[in-house]
XYZ file of C-alpha atoms in Angstrom:
612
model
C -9.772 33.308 -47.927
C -12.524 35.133 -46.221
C -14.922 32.434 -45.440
C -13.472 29.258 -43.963
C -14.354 26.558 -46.392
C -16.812 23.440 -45.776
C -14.898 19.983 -45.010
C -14.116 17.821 -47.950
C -16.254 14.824 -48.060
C -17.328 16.126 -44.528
C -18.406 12.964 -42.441
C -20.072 15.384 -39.991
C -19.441 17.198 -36.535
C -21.918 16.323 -33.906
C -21.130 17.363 -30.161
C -19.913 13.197 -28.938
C -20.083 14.173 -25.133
C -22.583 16.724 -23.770
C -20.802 16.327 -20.133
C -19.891 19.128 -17.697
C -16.266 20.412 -16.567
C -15.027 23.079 -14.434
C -11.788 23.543 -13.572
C -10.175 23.705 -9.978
C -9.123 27.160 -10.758
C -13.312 28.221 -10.932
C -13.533 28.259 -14.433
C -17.841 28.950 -15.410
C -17.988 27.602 -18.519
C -19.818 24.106 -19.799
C -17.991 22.381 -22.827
C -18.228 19.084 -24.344
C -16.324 17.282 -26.798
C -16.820 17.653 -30.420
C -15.151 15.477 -33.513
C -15.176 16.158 -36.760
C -14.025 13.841 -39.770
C -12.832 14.590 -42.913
C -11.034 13.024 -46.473
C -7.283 13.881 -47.042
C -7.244 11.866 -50.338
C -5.159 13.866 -53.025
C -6.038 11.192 -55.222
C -7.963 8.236 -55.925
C -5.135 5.988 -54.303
C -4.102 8.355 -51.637
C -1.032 10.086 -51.048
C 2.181 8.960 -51.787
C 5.779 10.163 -50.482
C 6.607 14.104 -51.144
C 2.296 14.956 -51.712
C 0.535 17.547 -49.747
C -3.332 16.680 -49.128
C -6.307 18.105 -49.512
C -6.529 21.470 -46.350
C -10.185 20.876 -44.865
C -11.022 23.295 -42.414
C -11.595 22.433 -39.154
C -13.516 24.367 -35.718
C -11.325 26.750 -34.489
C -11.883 25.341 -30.791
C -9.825 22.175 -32.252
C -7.014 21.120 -29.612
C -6.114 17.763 -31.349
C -5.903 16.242 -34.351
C -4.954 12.816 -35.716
C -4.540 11.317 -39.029
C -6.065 7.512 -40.388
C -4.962 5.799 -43.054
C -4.436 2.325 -44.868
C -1.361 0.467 -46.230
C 2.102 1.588 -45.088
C 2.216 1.118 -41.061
C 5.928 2.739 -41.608
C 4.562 6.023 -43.323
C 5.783 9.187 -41.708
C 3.382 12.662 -42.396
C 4.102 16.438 -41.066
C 1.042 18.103 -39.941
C 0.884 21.514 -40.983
C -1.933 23.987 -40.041
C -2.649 28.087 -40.750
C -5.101 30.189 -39.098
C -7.186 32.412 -41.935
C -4.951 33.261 -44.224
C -1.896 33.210 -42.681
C 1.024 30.638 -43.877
C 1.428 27.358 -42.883
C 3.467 26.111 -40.188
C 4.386 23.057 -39.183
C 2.461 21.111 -36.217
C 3.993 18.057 -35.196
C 6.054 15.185 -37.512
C 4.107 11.793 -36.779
C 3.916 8.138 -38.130
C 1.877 5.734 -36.215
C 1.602 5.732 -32.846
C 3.159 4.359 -30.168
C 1.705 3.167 -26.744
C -0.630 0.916 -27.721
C -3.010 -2.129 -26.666
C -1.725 -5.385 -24.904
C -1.843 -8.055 -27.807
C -5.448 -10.057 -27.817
C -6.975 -7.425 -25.082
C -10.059 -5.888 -25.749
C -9.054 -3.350 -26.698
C -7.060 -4.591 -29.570
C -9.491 -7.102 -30.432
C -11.874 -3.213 -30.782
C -9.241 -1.431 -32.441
C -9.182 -4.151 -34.927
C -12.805 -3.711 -35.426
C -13.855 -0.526 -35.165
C -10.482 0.616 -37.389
C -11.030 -2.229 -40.175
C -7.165 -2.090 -40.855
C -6.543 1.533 -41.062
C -3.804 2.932 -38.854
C -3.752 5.895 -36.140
C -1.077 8.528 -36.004
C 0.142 9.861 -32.980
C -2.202 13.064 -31.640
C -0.908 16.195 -32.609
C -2.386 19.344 -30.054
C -2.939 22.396 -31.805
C -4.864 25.686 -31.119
C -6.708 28.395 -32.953
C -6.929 26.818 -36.140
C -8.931 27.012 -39.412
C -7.417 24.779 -41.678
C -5.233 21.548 -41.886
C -3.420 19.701 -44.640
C -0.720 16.752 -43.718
C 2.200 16.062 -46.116
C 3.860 12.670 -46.929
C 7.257 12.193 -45.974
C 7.794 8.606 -46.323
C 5.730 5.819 -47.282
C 2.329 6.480 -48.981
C -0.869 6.972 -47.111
C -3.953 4.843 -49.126
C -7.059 6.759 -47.945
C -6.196 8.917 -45.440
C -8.739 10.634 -42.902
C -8.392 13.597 -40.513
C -9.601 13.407 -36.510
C -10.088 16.897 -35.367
C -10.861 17.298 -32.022
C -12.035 20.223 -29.829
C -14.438 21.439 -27.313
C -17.904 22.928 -27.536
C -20.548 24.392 -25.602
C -22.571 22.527 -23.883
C -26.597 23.472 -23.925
C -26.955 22.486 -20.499
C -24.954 22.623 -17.547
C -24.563 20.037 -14.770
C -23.327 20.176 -11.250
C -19.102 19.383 -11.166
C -17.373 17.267 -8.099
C -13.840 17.804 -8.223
C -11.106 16.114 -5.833
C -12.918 13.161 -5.362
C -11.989 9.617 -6.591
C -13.955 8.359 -9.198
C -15.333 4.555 -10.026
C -17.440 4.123 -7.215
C -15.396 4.461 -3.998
C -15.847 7.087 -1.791
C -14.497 10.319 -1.307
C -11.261 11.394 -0.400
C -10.181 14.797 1.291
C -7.717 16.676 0.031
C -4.418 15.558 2.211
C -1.251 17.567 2.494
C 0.831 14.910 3.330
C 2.363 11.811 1.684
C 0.290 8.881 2.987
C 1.655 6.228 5.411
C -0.487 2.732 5.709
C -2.394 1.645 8.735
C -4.322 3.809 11.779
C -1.294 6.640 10.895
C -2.880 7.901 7.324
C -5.215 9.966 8.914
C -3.288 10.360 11.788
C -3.300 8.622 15.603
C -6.536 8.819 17.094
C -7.572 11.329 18.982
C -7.751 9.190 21.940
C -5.182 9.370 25.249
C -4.538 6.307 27.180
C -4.951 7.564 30.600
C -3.378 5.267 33.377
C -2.177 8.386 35.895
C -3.506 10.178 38.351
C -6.966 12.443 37.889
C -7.582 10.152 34.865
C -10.330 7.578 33.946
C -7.779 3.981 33.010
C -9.583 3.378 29.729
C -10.152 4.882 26.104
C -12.957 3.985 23.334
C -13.857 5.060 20.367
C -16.638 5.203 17.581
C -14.542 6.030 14.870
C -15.353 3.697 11.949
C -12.930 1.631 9.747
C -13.537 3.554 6.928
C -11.384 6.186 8.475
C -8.210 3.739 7.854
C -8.491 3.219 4.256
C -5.043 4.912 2.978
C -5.749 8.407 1.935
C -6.200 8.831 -1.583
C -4.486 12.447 -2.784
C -7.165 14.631 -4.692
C -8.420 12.919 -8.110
C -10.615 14.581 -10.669
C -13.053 12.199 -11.694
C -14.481 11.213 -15.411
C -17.422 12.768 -14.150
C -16.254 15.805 -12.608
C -13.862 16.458 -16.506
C -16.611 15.635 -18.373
C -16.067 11.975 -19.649
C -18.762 10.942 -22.114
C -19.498 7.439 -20.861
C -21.500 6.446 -24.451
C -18.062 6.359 -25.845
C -16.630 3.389 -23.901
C -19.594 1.970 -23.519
C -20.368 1.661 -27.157
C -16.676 0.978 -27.740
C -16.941 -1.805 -24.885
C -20.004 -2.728 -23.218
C -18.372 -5.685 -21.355
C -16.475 -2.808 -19.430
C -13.130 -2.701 -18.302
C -10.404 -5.745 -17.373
C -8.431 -5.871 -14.105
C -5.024 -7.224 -12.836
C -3.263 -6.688 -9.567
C -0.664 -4.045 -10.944
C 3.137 -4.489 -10.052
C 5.047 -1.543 -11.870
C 4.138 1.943 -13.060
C 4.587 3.240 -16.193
C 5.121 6.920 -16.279
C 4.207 9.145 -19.719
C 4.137 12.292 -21.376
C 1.152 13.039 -23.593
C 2.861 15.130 -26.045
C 0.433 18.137 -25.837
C 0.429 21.836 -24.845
C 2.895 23.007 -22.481
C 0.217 26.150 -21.865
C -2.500 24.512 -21.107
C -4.893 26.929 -17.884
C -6.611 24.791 -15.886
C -9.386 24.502 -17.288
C -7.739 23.797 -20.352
C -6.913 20.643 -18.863
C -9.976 19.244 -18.474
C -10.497 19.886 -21.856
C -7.531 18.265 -23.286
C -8.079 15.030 -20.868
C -11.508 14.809 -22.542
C -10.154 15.341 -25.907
C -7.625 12.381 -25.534
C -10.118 9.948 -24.324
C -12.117 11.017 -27.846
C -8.326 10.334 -29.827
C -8.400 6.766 -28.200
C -12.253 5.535 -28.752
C -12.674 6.897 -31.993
C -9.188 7.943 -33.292
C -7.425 4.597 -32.491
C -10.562 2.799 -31.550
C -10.169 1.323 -27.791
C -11.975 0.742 -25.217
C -11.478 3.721 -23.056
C -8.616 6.337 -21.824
C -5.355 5.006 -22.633
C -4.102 5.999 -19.564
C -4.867 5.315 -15.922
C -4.374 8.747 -14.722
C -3.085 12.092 -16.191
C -1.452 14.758 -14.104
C -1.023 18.104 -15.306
C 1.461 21.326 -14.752
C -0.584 22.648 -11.940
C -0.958 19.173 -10.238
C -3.767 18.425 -11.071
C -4.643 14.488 -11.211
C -7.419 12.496 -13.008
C -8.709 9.773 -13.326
C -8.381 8.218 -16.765
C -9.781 4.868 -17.684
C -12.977 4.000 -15.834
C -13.188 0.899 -13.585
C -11.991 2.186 -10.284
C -9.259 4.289 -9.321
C -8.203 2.506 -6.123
C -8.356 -0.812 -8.852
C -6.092 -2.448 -10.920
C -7.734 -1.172 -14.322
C -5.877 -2.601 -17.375
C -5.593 0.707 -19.553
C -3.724 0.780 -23.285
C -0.857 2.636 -22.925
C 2.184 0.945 -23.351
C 2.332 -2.420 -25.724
C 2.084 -5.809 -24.008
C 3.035 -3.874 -20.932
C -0.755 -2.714 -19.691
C -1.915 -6.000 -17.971
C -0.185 -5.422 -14.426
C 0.886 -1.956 -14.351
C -0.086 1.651 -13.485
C -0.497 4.000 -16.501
C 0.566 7.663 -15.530
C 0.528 10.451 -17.691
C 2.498 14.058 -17.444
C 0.342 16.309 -19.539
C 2.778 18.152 -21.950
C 5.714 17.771 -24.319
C 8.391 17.041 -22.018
C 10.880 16.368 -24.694
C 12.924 19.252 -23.493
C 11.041 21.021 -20.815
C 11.002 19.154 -17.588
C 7.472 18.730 -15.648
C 6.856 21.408 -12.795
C 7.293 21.025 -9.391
C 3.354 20.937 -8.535
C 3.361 18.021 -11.280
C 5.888 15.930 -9.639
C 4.579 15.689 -6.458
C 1.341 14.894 -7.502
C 3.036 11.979 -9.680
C 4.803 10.915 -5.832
C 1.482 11.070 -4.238
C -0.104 9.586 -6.431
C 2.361 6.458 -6.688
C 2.868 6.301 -3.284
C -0.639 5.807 -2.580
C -1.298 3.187 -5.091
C 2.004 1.380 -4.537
C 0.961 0.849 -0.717
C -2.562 0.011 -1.253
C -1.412 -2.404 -3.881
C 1.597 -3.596 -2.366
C 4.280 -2.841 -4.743
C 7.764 -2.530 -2.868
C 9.676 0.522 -4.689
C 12.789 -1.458 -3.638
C 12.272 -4.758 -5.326
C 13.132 -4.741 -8.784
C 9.791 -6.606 -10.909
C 10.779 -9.816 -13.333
C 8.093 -9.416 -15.994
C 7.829 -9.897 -20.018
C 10.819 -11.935 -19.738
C 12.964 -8.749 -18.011
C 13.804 -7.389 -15.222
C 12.921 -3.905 -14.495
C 12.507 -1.040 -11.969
C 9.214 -0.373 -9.969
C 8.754 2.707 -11.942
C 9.625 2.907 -15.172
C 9.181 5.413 -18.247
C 7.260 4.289 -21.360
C 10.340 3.961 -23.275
C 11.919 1.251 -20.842
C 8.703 -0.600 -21.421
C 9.253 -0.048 -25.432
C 12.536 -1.172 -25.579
C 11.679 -4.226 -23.991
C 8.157 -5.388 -26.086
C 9.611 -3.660 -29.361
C 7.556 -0.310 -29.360
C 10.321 2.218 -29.857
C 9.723 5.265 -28.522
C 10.889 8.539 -26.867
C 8.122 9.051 -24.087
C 7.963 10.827 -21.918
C 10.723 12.757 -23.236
C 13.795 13.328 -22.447
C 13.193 16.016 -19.823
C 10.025 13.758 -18.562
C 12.430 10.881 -18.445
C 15.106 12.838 -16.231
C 12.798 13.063 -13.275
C 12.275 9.352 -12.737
C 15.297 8.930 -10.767
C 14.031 11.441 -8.052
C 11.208 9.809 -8.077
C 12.375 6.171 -6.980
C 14.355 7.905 -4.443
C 11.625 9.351 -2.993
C 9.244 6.365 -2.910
C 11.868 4.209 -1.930
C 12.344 6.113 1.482
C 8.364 6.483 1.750
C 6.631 3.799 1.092
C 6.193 1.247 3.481
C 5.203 -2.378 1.580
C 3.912 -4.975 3.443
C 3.401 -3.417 6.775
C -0.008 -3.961 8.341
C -2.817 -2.019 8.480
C -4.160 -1.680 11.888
C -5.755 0.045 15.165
C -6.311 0.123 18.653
C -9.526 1.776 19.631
C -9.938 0.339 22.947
C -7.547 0.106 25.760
C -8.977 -0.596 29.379
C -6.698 -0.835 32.886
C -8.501 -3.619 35.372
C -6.980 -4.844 38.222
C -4.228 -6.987 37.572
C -4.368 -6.244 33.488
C -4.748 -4.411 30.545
C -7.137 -5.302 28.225
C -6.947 -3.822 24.029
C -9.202 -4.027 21.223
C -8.896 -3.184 17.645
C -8.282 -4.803 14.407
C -5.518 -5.591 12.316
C -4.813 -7.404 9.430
C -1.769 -7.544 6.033
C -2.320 -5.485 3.032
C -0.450 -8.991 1.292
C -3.139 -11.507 2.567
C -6.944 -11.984 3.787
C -6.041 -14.638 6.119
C -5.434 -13.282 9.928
C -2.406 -12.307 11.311
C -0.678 -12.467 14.828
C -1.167 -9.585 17.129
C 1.506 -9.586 19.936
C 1.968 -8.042 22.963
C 4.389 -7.109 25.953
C 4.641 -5.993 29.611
C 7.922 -4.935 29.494
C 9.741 -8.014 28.391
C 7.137 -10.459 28.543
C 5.854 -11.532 25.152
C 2.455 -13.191 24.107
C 0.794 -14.309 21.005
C -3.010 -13.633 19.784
C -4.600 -14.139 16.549
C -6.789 -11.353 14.757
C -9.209 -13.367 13.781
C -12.475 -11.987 15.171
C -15.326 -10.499 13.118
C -15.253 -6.933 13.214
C -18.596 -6.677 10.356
C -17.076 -2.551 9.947
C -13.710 -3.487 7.977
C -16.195 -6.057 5.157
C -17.092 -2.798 3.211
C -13.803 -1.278 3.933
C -11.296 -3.958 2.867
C -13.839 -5.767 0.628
C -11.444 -8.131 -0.871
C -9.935 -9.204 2.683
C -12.980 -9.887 4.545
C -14.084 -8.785 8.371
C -12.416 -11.557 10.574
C -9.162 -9.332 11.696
C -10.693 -8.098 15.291
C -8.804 -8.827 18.507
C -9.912 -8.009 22.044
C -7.123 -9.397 24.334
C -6.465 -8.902 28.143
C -2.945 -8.650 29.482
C -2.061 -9.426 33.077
C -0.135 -6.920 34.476
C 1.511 -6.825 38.074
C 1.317 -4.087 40.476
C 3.274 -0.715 39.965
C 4.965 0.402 36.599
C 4.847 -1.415 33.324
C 5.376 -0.875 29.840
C 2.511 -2.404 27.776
C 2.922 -2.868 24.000
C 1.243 -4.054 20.702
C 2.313 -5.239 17.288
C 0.734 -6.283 14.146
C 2.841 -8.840 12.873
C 4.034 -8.820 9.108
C 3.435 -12.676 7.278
C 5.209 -11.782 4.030
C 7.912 -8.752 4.037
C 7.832 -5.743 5.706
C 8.017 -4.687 9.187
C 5.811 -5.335 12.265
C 3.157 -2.359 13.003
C 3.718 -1.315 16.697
C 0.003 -0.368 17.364
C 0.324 0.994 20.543
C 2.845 1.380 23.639
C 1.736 3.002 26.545
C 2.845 3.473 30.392
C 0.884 1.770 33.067
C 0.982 3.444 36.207
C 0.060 1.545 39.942
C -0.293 5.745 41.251
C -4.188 5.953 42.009
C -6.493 7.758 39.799
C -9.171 10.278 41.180
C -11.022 13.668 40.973
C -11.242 16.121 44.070
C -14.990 17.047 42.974
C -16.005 20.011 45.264
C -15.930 21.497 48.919
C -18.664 23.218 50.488
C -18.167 25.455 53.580
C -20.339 26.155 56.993
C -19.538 28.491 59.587
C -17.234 25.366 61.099
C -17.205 22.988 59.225
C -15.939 22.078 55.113
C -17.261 18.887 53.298
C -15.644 18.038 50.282
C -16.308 15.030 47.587
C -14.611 13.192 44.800
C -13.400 9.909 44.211
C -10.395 7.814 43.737
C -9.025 4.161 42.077
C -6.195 2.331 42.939
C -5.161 0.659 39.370
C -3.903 -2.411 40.958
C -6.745 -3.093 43.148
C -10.599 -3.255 42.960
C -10.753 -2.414 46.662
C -11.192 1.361 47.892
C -8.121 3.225 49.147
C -7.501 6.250 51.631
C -7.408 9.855 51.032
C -4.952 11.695 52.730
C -6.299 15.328 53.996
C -4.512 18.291 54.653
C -5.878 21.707 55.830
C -4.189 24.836 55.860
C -0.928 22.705 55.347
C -1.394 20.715 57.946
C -2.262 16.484 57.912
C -5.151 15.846 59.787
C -5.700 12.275 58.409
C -7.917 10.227 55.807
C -10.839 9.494 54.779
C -11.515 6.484 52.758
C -13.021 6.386 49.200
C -15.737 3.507 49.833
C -18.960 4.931 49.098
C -21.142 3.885 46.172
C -20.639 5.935 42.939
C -23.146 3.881 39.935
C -21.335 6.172 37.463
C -17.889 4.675 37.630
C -19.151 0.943 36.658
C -19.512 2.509 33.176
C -16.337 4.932 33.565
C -14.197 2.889 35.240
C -15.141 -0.606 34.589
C -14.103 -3.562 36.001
C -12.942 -1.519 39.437
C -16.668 -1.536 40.900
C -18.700 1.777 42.318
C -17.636 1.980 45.762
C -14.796 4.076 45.178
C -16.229 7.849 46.040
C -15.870 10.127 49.219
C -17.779 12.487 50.910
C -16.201 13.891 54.501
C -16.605 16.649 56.739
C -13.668 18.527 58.481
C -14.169 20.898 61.872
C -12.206 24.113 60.798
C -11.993 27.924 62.710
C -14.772 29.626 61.612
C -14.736 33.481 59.873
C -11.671 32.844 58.106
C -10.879 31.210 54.682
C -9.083 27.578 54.774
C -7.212 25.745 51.850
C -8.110 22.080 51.843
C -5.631 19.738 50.090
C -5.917 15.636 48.907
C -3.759 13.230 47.750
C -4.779 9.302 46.501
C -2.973 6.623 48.613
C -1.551 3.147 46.694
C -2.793 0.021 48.397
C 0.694 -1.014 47.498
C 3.002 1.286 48.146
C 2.926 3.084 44.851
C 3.637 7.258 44.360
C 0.590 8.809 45.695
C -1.928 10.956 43.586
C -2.315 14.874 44.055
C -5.815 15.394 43.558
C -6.033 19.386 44.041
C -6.229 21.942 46.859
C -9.328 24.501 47.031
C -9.900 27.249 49.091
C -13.562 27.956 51.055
């Protein structure tokens, strides 16, 4: 065959999505999504066990296929395929597929529609193609239809995001760590509380409370792969459903094991098509898909940080995470790059969710693991299958371990961005509040063994876009009496269902003074020299001992007025600076030392020597 023959009672192939990719890797090109339909019918009735159907030609860009059919729900085809000429070689072995809808979701209650009683095989990936034909193994196959999927070029091209989380909330850099909850997922501020000597006893910040939300890793949106939103939107216009998961579910999808990059995007596109029109849901089965490079996307729309109800696993969506490995992992185990992503991915959505890897989940009547495979799930609700494979399967173990000994559940989320030495306390400010509930929670705090109690319950109008569903009364702004000299000063955000306390903050109070030597200025006979100084412990000013050429000649006290501490050094007043002047020999140069002196017998403060 020369000429690669038109489809047989050819529905049509019309480009379905129109929508740009580009892969991480810097792929250039601009595909879409294109399906094309055809009749397998060998005969007026169908095909019955042991017939071989019609072979329509498909596009050679074609990376999936799927077969529909009514009657036997039992009937078992092989999918064979050739390219030109060549012979024909088995594709895949399917019979209906598994992984479905929840029962009386939307998306069964659209299958049921859309499909008018015809049933969907499994997807079958293929590449470079020309023709397909399916033959009947068991059962008998009562107007069977072919689903061949596969990109094409786009006529237009359209800027690409990628690593950036999809349904609406905001963008995520691309972290290199595992995250951990609270002020500590981007890291401790960068703020030091200085309480020693030749520092200013107070820290603020303007960071916002957007830089708490737990860090997302890098997520490919439906945008950035090219999702055609018509699809789901025709499928579904009341849009997706949501439930507060408690397990994941982890999948393989079957596919290519060779997929580039870029090839992934174009395989993630090409399942969504299989599900809207090839088994007729809503949306993406899945909630994400992860391929061999690491690469994570988002699947079903509705919001990634969200508990979207996807169609993955039957009567075992509502409530649980839907996580695809991109590949046949019957034999060949996921890559390394494809694990982790599945850990960082899970870790983050288990915290921000508050799923404890440790606590097994009594759902559907059983009791199962955290993170399961789609099998477990299928064993339990009926729908037998093998995914994600044996080799997919074999991984799951590591990865409990690993979230188990990562994730911390119930833990609160929390800061301290101001923290402010006056005499005779310590005053903090921040916010905190539990991942598990949107009333307030207890802040506590300690000077050295000395507990006390506060609530977080102050409106801090920053965390209401942050933590939407927990609302903006979680501020504190407490003050701490503190006696004179050394203390240990601490704060905790206390846990109200299970996890540990958050200890926000310990730091070191010193009674040492605090001061700057600011300059020294020489005549012929004489040095002046400036600065200023703070006694922690007491508003009132304090001596500065002098020494010149190594040798005390006395003090000079720090008691004139300085405006500028009031707003460095608040609470202490402004007169707290010096400004002296010292005989020396003239026509040679001196070295001028100064030390701080405690009111209260504290360590003294070196504040510098200079030489003039």
């Amino acid at each position: 065959m020369t000429t690669r023959r038109r489809l047989t009672t050819a529905l049509g192939a019309g480009a379905l999505a129109l929508l740009a990719w580009c892969s991480l890797a810097g792929a250039s090109g601009h595909e879409g999504t294109a399906v094309t339909r055809s009749s397998l019918d060998a005969t007026p009735a169908g095909l019955a066990t042991g017939e071989t159907s019609v072979s329509p030609a498909v596009p050679a860009t074609t990376n999936l296929l799927a077969v529909q059919w009514r009657g036997d729900r039992d009937a078992r085809v092989v999918v064979e395929t050739r390219d030109g000429d060549g012979p024909w070689t088995r594709a895949a072995t399917v019979g209906e597929a598994d992984g479905g809808a929840d029962t009386g979701s939307p998306d069964a209650r659209a299958a049921t529609q859309r499909l008018g009683g015809r049933w969907a095989s499994e997807p079958v990936a293929v590449r470079g193609v020309d023709e397909v034909r399916v033959r009947v193994l068991t059962g008998t196959l009562d107007d069977p239809r072919l689903l061949a999927i596969g990109p094409t070029p786009a006529p237009y091209r359209v800027p690409v995001q990628s690593g950036l989380v999809g349904g609406g909330a905001v963008a995520i850099a691309v972290a290199a760590v595992l995250l951990i909850p609270g002020r500590r997922l981007l890291g401790l501020l960068s703020v030091t509380v200085v309480l020693a000597a030749a520092t200013v006893p107070m820290i603020a910040t303007s960071r916002r409370a957007d830089a708490f939300i737990p860090q997302a890793p890098p997520i490919i949106t439906r945008g950035a792969w090219g999702a055609d939103e018509s699809l789901r939107l025709t499928a579904c216009p009341d849009g997706p459903s949501y439930q507060t998961p408690q397990f994941a579910v982890v999948h393989h999808t079957a596919t290519s094991n060779s997929d580039t990059p870029a090839q992934s995007y174009a395989t993630v596109r090409s399942i969504y098509t299989y599900y809207v029109l090839g088994r007729g849901y809503c949306d993406h089965g899945y909630n994400f898909l992860i391929d061999r490079f690491g690469q994570i996307f988002e699947g079903r729309y509705g919001g990634v940080d969200r508990g979207v109800i996807g169609a993955h696993a039957t009567n075992f969506n509502a409530g649980s995470i839907g996580v695809a490995l991109i590949g046949d992992h019957s034999s060949l185990r996921p890559s390394a790059a494809a694990v982790s992503s599945l850990v960082r991915l899970l870790h983050w959505k288990m915290t921000i969710h508050a799923i404890d890897p440790n606590a097994p989940v009594a759902t559907r009547g059983a009791v199962i693991d955290p993170v399961i495979g789609h099998r477990d799930a299928g064993a339990i609700s009926g729908d037998t299958t093998a995914c994600p494979g044996n080799a997919g399967y074999s991984i799951l173990g590591a990865v409990r371990t690993w979230l188990r000994a990562t994730v911390r559940v119930g833990v609160p989320w929390s800061a301290v961005d101001l923290v402010q030495r006056t005499p005779g306390a310590v005053r903090m400010a921040g916010w905190a509040l539990d991942p598990e509930t949107t009333d307030p929670i207890e802040v506590h705090t300690y000077v050295d063994s000395t507990g006390a109690r506060w609530m977080a319950d102050a409106e801090r109008p920053d965390l209401a876009p942050v933590f939407p569903d927990r609302g903006s009364a979680h501020g504190f702004d407490v003050t701490v009496p503190v006696g004179p000299g050394t203390h240990t000063v601490c704060a905790y955000a206390i846990s109200v269902v299970r996890g540990d306390n958050d200890a926000m903050r310990c730091l070191r109070t010193s009674g040492s003074p605090m001061g700057f030597f600011e300059a020294v200025g020489r005549a012929p006979a004489e040095l002046a020299f400036s600065g200023w100084a703070i006694d922690p412990d007491t508003a009132d000013p304090i001596p500065i001992a002098v020494a010149v050429d190594g040798r005390y000649v006395g003090t000079t006290p720090a008691d004139r007025d300085r405006p500028e501490l009031a707003g460095l050094v608040p609470g202490y007043g402004t007169n707290h600076g010096f400004l002296a002047v010292l005989p020396v020999v003239p026509g040679v140069p001196h070295t001028i030392c100064l030390w701080a002196l405690s009111a209260l017998a504290d360590p003294q403060s070196w504040l510098g020597c200079r030489v003039a």
